[in-house]
C-alpha positions as a printed Julia matrix, in Angstrom:
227×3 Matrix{Float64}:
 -18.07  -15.74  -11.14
 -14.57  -14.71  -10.87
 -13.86  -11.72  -13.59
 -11.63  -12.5   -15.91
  -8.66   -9.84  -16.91
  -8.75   -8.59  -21.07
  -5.91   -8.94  -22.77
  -4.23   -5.47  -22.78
  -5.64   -4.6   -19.3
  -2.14   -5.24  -17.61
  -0.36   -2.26  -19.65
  -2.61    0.12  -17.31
  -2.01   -1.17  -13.85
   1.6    -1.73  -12.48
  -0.01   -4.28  -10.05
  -2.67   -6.12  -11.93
  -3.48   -8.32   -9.4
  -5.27   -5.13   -7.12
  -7.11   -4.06  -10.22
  -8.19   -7.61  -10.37
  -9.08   -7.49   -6.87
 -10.71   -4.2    -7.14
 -13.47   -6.01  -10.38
 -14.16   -8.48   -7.93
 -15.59   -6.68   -5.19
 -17.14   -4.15   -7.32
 -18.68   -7.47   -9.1
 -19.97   -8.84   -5.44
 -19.82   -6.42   -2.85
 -20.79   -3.89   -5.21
 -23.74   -5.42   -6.87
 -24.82   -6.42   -3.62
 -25.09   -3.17   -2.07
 -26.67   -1.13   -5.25
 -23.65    0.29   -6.67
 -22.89   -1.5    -9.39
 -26.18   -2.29  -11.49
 -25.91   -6.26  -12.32
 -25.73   -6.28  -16.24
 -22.79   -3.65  -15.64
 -20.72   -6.63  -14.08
 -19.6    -8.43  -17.81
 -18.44   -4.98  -18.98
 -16.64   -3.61  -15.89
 -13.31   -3.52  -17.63
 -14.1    -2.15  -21.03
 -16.71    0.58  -19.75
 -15.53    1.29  -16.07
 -12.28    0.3   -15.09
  -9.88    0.53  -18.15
 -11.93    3.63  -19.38
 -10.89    5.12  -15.77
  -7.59    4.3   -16.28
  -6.79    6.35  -19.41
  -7.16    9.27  -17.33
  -4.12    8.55  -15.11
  -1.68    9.5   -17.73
  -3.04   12.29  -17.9
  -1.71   13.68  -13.81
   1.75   15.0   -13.06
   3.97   12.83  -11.11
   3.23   13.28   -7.25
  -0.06   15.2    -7.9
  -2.73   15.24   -5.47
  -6.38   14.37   -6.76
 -10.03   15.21   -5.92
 -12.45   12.68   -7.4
 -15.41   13.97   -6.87
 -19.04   12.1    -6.87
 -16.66    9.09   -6.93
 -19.62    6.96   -5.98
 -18.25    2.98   -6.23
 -14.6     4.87   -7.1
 -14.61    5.86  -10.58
 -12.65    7.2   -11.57
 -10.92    7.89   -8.65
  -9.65    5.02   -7.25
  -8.6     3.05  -10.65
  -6.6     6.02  -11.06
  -5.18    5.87   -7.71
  -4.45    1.46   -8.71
  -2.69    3.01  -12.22
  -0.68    5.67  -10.61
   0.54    4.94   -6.59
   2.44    7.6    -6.85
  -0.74   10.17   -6.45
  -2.42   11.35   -3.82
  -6.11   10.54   -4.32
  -9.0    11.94   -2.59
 -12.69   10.37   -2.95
 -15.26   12.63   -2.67
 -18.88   10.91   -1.84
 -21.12   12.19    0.1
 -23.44    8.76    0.37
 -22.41    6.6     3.61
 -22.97    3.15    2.2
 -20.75    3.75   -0.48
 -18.37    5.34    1.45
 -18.46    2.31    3.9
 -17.79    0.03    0.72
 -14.45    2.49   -0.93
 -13.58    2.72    3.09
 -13.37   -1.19    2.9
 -11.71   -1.2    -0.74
  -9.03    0.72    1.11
  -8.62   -1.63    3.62
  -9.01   -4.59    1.51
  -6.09   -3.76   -1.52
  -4.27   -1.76    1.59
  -3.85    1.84   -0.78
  -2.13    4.75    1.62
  -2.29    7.14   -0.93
  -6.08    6.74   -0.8
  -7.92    8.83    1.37
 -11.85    9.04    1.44
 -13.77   12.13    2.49
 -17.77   11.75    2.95
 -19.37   14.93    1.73
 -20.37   17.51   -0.91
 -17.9    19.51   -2.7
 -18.68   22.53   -1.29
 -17.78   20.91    2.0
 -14.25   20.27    1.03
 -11.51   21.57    2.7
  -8.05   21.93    0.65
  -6.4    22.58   -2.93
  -5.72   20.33   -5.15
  -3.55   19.54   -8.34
  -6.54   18.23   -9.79
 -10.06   17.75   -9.84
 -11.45   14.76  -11.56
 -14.84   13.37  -11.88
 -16.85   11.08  -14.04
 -20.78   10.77  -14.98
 -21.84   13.16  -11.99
 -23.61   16.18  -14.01
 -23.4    18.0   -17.38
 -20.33   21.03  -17.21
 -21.45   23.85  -16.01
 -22.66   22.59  -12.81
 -19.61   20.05  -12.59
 -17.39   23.55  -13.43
 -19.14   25.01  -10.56
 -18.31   22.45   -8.18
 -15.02   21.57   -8.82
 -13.35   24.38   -9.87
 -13.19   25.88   -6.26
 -11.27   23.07   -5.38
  -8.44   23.58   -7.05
  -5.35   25.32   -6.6
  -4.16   28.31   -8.81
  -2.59   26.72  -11.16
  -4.34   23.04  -11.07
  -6.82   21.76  -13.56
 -10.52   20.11  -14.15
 -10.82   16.88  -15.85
 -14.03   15.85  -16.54
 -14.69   12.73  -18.86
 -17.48   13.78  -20.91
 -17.37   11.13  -23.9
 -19.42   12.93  -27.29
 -21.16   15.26  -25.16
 -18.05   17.0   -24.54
 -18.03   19.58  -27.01
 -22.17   20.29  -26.73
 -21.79   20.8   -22.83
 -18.65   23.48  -22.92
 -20.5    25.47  -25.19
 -23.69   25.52  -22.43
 -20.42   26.49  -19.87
 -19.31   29.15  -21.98
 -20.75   31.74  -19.24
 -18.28   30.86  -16.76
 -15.24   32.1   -19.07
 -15.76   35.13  -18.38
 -12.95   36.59  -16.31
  -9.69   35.3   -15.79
 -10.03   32.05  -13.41
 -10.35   29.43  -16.1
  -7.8    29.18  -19.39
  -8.04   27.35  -22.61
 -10.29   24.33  -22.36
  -8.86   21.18  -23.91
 -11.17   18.25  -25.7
  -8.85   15.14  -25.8
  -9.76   11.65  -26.42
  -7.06    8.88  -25.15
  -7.34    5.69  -27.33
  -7.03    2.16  -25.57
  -4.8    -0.77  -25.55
  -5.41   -3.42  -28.17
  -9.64   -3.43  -28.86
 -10.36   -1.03  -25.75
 -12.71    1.53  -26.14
 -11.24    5.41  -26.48
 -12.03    7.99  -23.47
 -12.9    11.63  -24.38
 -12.59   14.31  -21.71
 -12.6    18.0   -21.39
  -9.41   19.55  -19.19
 -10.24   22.76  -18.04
  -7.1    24.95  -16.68
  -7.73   26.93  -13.17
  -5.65   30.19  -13.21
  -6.45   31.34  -10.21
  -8.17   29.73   -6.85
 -11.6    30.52   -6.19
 -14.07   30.42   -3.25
 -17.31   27.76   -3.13
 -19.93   29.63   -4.84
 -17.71   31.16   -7.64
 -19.98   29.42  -10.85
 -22.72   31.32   -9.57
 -20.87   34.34   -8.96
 -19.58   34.46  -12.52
 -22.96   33.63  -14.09
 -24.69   36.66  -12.56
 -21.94   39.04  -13.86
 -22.03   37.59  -17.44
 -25.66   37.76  -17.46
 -25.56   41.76  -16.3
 -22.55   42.25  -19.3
 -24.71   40.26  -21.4
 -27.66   42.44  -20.27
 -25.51   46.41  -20.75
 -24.39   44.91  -24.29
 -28.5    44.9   -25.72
């Protein structure tokens, strides 16, 4: 059954047609192959694609992107259909579904895509930003991404109402100067869309893989001389 595009929908995607494109493999191919569970198919705008999409605003123009966990591509490649103008990298580390964004790729031909099959911590490069979606609570998302950024770059994690709970279990990983002020922002929807909430987490200063851990062990020892 062909999806049908909500009313509103079109104000995200500057070609609505590859978003369109996009819900209809992920309602196929992507059922097919165990990526997309089946009742997730009548609310793949609403919960998954448009939900994605209020995070592109959110990117300077030209800035490259790290989605990592990306899994079928959220958010990471609804942000790259919203915003051509970035430079998105999807992180997954499972081959069959990065056999199925490889084909997505192909499919809605997206040059500004490019897919990399691994962990984080295997990750060459810098980035503007790191982005990722439903992959683990904070801290451990912190951990992993936050290496991957440049000096200067930021963390976006969308974190809906546990947003607030999980960056007070990250509070730890403040200490020290790599990460500034961390930002709670929710981004309402067009028309009857659903808001997003996400925490954006600045990165003052680039760090090596291991870093969460790193900074853990020498808040525990402060924590630790204070008692």
């Amino acid at each position: 059954m062909k999806q049908r595009v909500p009313a509103g929908a079109e104000l995200l995607f500057p070609d609505i047609g590859r978003a369109e494109a996009y819900a209809e493999l992920l309602a196929t191919e992507g059922v097919r192959r165990g990526l997309i569970g089946p009742r997730e198919v009548e609310r793949l705008w609403d919960r998954h694609l448009v939900n994605s999409a209020l995070l592109a605003g959110e990117f300077a123009q030209g800035a490259s992107i790290a989605d990592v966990g990306t899994g079928a591509g959220l958010p990471g490649m609804v942000v790259a259909l919203a915003r051509p103008d970035l430079q998105v990298t999807l992180v997954e580390p499972l081959l069959r579904r990065v056999t199925f964004l490889s084909e997505v790729v192909d499919a809605l031909e997206l040059p500004h895509v490019t897919i990399v099959r691994g962990r984080a911590d295997e990750v060459s490069g810098r980035f503007d930003a790191v982005a990722s979606r439903a992959v683990a609570r904070l801290p451990q998302l912190l951990r992993w991404c936050v290496p991957l950024a440049r000096a200067g770059g930021t963390v976006v994690a969308m974190k809906g109402e546990a947003a607030l709970a999980e960056l007070e279990e990250s509070r730890e990983l403040w200490h020290g100067d790599v990460l500034g002020q961390a930002e709670v922002r929710t981004v309402e929807g067009p028309g009857g869309f659903s808001p997003v909430t996400f925490v954006r987490v600045p990165v003052r200063k680039a760090v090596k893989v291991g870093w969460g851990v790193a900074a853990q062990r020498a808040a525990t020892k402060r924590s630790g001389r204070r008692r």
